[in-house]
Short mmCIF file of C-alpha atoms in Angstrom, two decimals:
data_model
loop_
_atom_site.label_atom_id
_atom_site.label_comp_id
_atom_site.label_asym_id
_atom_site.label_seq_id
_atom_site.Cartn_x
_atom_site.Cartn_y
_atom_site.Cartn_z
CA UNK A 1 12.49 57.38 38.12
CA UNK A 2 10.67 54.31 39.58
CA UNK A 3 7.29 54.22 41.67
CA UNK A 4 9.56 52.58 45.00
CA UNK A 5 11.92 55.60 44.41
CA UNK A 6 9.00 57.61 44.24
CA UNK A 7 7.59 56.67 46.98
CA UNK A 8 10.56 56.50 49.41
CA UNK A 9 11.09 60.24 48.53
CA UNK A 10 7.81 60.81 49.60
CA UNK A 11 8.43 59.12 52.83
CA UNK A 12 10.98 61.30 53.36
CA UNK A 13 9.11 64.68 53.15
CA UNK A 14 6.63 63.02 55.70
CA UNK A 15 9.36 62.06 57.82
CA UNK A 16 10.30 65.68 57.77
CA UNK A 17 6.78 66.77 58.69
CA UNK A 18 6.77 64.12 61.59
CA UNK A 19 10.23 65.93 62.96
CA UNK A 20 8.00 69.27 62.76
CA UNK A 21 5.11 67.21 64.70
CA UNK A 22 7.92 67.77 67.75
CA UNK A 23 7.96 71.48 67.66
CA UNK A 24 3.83 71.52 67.50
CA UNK A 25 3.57 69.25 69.79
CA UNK A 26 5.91 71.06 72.99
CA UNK A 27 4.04 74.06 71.78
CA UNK A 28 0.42 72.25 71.70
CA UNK A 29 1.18 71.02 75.88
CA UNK A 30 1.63 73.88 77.17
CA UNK A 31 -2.18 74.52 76.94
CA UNK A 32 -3.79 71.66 75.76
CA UNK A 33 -3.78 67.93 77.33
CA UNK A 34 -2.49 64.33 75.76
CA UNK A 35 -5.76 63.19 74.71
CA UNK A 36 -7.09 66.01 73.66
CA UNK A 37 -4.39 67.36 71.14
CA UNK A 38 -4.18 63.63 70.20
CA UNK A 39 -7.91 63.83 69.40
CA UNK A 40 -8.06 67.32 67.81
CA UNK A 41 -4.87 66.40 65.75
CA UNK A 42 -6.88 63.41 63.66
CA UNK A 43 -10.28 64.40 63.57
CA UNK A 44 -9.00 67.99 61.98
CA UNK A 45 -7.05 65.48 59.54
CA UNK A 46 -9.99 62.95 59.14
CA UNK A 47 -12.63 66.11 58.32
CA UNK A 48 -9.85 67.89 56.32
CA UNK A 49 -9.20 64.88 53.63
CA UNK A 50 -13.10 63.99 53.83
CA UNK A 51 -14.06 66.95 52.39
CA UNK A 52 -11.49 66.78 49.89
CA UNK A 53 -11.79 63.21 48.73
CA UNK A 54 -15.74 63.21 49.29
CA UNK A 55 -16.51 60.79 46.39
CA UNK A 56 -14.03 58.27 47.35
CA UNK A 57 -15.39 57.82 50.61
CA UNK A 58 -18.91 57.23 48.93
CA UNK A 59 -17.35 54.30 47.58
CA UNK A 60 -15.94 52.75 50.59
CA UNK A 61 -16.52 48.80 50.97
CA UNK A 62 -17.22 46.65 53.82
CA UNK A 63 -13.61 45.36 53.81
CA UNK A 64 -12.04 48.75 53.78
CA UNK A 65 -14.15 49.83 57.08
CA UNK A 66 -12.52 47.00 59.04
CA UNK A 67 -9.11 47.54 57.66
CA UNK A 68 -9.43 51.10 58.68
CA UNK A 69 -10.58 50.05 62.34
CA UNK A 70 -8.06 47.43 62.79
CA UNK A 71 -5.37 50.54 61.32
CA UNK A 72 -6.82 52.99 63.53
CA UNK A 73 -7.19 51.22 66.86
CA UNK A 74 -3.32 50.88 66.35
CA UNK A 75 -2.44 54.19 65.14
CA UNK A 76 -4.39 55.45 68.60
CA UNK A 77 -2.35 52.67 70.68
CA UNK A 78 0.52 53.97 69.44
CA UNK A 79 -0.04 57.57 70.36
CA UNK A 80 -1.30 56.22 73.58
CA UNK A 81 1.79 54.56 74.78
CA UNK A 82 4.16 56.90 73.44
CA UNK A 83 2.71 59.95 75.32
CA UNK A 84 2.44 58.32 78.27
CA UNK A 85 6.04 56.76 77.66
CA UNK A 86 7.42 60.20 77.21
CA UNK A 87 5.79 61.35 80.46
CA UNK A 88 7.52 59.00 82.70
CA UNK A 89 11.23 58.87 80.73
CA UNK A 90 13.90 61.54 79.39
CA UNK A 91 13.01 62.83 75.93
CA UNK A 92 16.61 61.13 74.89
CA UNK A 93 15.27 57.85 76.23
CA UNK A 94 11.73 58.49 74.46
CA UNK A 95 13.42 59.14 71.08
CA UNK A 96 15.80 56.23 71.14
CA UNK A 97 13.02 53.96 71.93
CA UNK A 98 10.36 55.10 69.92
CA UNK A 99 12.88 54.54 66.85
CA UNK A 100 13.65 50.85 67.52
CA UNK A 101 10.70 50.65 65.27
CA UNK A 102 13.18 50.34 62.49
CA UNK A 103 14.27 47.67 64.26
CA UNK A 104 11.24 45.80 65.07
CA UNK A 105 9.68 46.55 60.96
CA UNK A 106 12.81 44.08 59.20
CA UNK A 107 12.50 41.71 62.15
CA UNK A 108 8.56 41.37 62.21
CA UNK A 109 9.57 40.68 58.21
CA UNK A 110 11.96 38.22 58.56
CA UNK A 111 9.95 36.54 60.90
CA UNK A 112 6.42 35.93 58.84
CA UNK A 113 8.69 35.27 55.91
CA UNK A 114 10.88 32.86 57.93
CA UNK A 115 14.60 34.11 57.14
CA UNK A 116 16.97 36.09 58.40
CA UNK A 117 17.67 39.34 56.71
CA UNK A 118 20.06 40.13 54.23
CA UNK A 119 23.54 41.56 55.11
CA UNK A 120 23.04 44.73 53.92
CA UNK A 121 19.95 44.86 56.25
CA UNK A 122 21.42 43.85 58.82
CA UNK A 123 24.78 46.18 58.57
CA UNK A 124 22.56 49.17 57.51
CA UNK A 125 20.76 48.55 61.07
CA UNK A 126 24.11 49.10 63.14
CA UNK A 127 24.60 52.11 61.50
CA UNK A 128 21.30 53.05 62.28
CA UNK A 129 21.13 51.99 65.60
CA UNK A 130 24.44 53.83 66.39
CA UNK A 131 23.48 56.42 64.81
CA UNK A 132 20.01 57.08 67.04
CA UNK A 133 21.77 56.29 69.83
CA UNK A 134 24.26 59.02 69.22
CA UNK A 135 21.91 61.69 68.43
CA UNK A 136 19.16 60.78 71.42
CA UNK A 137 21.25 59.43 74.41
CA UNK A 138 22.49 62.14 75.97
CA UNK A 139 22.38 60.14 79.62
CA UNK A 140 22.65 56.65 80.79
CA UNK A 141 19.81 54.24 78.97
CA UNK A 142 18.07 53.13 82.22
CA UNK A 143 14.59 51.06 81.93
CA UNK A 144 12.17 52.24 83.59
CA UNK A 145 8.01 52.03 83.13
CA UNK A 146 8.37 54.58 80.74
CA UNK A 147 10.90 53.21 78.80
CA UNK A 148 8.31 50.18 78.68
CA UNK A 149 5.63 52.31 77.51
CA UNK A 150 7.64 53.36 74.80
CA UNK A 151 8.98 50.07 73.68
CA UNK A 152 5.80 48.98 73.58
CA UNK A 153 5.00 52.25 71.29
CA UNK A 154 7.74 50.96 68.66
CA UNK A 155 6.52 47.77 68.52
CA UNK A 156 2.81 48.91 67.43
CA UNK A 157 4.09 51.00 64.93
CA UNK A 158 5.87 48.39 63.41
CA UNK A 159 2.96 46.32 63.34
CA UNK A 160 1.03 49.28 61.76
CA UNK A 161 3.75 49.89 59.39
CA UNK A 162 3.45 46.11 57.86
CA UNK A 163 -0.42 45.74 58.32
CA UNK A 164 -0.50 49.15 56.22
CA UNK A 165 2.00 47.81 53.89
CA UNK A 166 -0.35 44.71 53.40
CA UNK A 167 -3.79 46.47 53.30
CA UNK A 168 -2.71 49.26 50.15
CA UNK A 169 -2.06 46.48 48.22
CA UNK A 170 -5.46 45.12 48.89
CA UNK A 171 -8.09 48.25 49.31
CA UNK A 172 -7.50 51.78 48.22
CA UNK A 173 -4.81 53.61 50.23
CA UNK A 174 -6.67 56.93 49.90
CA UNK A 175 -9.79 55.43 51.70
CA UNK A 176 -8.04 53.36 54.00
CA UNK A 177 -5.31 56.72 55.40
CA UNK A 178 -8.59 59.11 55.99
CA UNK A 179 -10.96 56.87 58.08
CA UNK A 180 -8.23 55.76 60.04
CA UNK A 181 -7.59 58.90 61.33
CA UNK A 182 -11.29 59.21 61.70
CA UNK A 183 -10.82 55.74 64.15
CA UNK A 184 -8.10 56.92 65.99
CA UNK A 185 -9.41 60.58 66.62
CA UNK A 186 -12.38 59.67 67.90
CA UNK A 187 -11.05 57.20 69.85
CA UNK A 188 -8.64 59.98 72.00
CA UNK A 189 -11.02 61.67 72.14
CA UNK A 190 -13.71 59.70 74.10
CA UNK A 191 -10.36 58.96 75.81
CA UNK A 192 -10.08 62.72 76.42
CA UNK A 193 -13.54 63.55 77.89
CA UNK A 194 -13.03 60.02 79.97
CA UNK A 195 -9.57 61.63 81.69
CA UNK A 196 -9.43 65.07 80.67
CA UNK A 197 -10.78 68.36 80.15
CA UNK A 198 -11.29 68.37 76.89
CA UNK A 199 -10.99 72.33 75.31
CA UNK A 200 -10.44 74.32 71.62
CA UNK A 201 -6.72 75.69 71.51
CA UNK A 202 -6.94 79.16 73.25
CA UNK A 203 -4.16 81.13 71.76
CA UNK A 204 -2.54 81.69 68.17
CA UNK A 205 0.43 79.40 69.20
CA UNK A 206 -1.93 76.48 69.80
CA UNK A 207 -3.70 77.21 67.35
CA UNK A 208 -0.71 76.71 64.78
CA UNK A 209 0.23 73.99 66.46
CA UNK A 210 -3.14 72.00 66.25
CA UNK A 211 -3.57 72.50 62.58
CA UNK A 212 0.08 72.01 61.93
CA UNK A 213 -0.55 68.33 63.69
CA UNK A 214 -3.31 68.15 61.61
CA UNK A 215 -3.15 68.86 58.29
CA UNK A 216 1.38 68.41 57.67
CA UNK A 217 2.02 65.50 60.52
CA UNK A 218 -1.52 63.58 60.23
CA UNK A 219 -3.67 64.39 56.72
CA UNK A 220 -0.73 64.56 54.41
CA UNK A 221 1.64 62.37 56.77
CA UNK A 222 -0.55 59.22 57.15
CA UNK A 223 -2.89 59.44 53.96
CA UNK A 224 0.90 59.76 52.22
CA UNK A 225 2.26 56.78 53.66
CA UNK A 226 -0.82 54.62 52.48
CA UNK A 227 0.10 56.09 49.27
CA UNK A 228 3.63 55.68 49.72
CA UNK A 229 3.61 52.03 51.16
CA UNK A 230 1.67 50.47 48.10
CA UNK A 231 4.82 51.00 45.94
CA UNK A 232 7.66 50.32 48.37
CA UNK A 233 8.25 47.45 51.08
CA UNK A 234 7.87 47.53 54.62
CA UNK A 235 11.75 47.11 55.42
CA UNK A 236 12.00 50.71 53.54
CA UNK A 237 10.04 51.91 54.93
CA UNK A 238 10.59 51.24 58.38
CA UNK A 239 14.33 52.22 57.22
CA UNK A 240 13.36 55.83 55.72
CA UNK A 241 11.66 57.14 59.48
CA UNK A 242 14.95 56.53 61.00
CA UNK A 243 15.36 60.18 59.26
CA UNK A 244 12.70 61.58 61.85
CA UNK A 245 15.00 62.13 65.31
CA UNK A 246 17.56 63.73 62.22
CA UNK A 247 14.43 65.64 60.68
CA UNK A 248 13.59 66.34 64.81
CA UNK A 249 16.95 67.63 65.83
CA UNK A 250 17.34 70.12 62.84
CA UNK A 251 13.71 71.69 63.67
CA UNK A 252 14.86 71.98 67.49
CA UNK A 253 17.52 73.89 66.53
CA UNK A 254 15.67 76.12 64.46
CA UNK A 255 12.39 76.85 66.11
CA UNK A 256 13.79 76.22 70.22
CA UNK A 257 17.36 76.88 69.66
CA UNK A 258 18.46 73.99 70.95
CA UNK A 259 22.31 73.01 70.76
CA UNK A 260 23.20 70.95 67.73
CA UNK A 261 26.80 68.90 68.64
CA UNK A 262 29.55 67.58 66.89
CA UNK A 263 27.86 63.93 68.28
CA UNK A 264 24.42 65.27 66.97
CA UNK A 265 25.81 65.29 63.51
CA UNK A 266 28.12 62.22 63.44
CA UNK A 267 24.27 60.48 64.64
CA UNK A 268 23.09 61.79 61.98
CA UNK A 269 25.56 60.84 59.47
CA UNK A 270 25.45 57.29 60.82
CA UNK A 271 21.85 57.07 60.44
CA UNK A 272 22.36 58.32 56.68
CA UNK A 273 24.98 55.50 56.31
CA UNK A 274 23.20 53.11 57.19
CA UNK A 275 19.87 53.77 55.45
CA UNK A 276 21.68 54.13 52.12
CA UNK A 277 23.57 50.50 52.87
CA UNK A 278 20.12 49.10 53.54
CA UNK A 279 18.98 50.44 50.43
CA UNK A 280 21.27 49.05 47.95
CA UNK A 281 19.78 45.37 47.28
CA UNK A 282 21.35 42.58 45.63
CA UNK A 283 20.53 43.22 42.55
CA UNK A 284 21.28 47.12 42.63
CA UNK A 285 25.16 45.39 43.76
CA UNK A 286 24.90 42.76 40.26
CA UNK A 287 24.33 45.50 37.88
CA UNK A 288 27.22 47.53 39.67
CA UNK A 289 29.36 44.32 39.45
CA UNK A 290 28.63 43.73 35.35
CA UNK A 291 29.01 47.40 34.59
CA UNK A 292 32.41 47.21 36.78
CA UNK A 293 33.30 44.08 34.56
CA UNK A 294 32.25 45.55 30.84
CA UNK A 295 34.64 48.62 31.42
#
């Protein structure tokens, strides 16, 4: 099995922890504020993956410090938008949104690399599109601020996505995932004590939820993708989180028995489609085709 296979698989399981991060997170609001879980959610990550990987940090360079701030000022921007997004649109708008981001990722690519993308990038992205439009629209897609917000949200991620991509090539990933959470939870959090109350989770539920958000969706998800991202490309990866809203949807049904539809599972079967379609690169189609011809 090869490292890119490798590594999208790993994408995969994180994508599955960031469709948790959903369950956490409704459980998280009811006592705690944006900010503040936003905060709480890194810097448990960021203390969590310093004390395990203590010696690499010792050896972190000047180069790596700014390539963590740069990461973490948009992993916090992100956040940022997207909460506040969320709090001024339907979740169905939110979701749809949020996962243009495999839209923006092949895009942003094409456009540094001036071309257009291949066909099987470009078909795999209806699928995908219909696909998260099936399983998140649930009402009529009207813009509003919010839906702004979280536009805005997608688009920083997909930035993040191919700056990440570029620095793990560059600096080591392990380095570069933990003090970028460091960056971005201290950064909601002077954001919380600025606008909020800031507070310690107060019951068992929060409490699960904050160091679910921590340690799954933010120390394993985020140091994993630096790890994941220096053997795959940025297109894949911007691909493989299209999974999320699926991963999302699944959890919902299981942890807030929410209703799961015959157009919840046709979305997610088109969003399956389409990542596999995306997936299968010329060459992959060559070998296929000489195979096909040697029978």
């Amino acid at each position: 099995m090869s490292q890119q296979i490798l590594a999208n698989l790993l994408l995969i399981v994180i994508n599955a922890f960031w469709g948790l991060s959903y369950v956490f997170m409704k459980i998280g609001l009811g006592s705690l504020q944006a900010f503040n879980i936003v905060g709480l959610r890194f810097l448990l990550a960021f203390f969590i993956a310093g004390i395990l990987f203590f010696k690499r940090l010792m050896l972190v360079t000047k180069k790596v410090i700014i390539s963590s701030l740069m990461l973490g000022i948009l992993l916090f921007g992100v956040f940022t938008f997207i909460t506040f997004g969320v709090s001024m649109t339907s979740a169905s708008n939110a979701g749809f949104l949020v996962s243009l981001t495999v839209i923006f990722v092949p895009l942003i690519n094409c456009i540094l690399v001036r071309r257009f993308p291949s066909w099987q990038i470009i078909i795999g992205l209806i699928f995908i599109l219909s696909g998260i439009g099936l399983l998140t629209l649930k009402n009529s897609l009207a813009v509003n601020y919010g839906d702004f917000l979280c536009i805005i949200g997608a688009l920083l991620y997909a930035v993040f996505i191919m700056l990440t991509g570029k620095f793990t090539k560059e600096d080591d990933p392990l380095t570069l995932g933990i003090l970028q959470l460091g960056v971005a939870g201290i950064l909601a959090m002077i954001c919380s004590f600025l606008f909020e109350t800031p507070s310690l989770p107060s019951s068992l539920d929060s409490w699960i939820a904050i160091l679910g958000l921590g340690i799954l969706c933010s120390a394993v998800g985020f140091i994993g993708q630096t790890f994941a991202q220096k053997f795959t490309t940025p297109t894949h990866t911007g691909l493989i989180f299209a999974l999320e809203p699926i991963f999302a949807a699944v959890f919902a049904v299981l942890f807030l028995r929410e209703i799961f539809t015959l157009r919840d599972i046709v979305g997610c079967s088109l969003i399956i489609l389409g990542i596999v379609i995306a997936q299968v690169n010329t060459e992959t189609l060559s070998k296929l085709k000489c195979k096909y011809k040697n029978l």
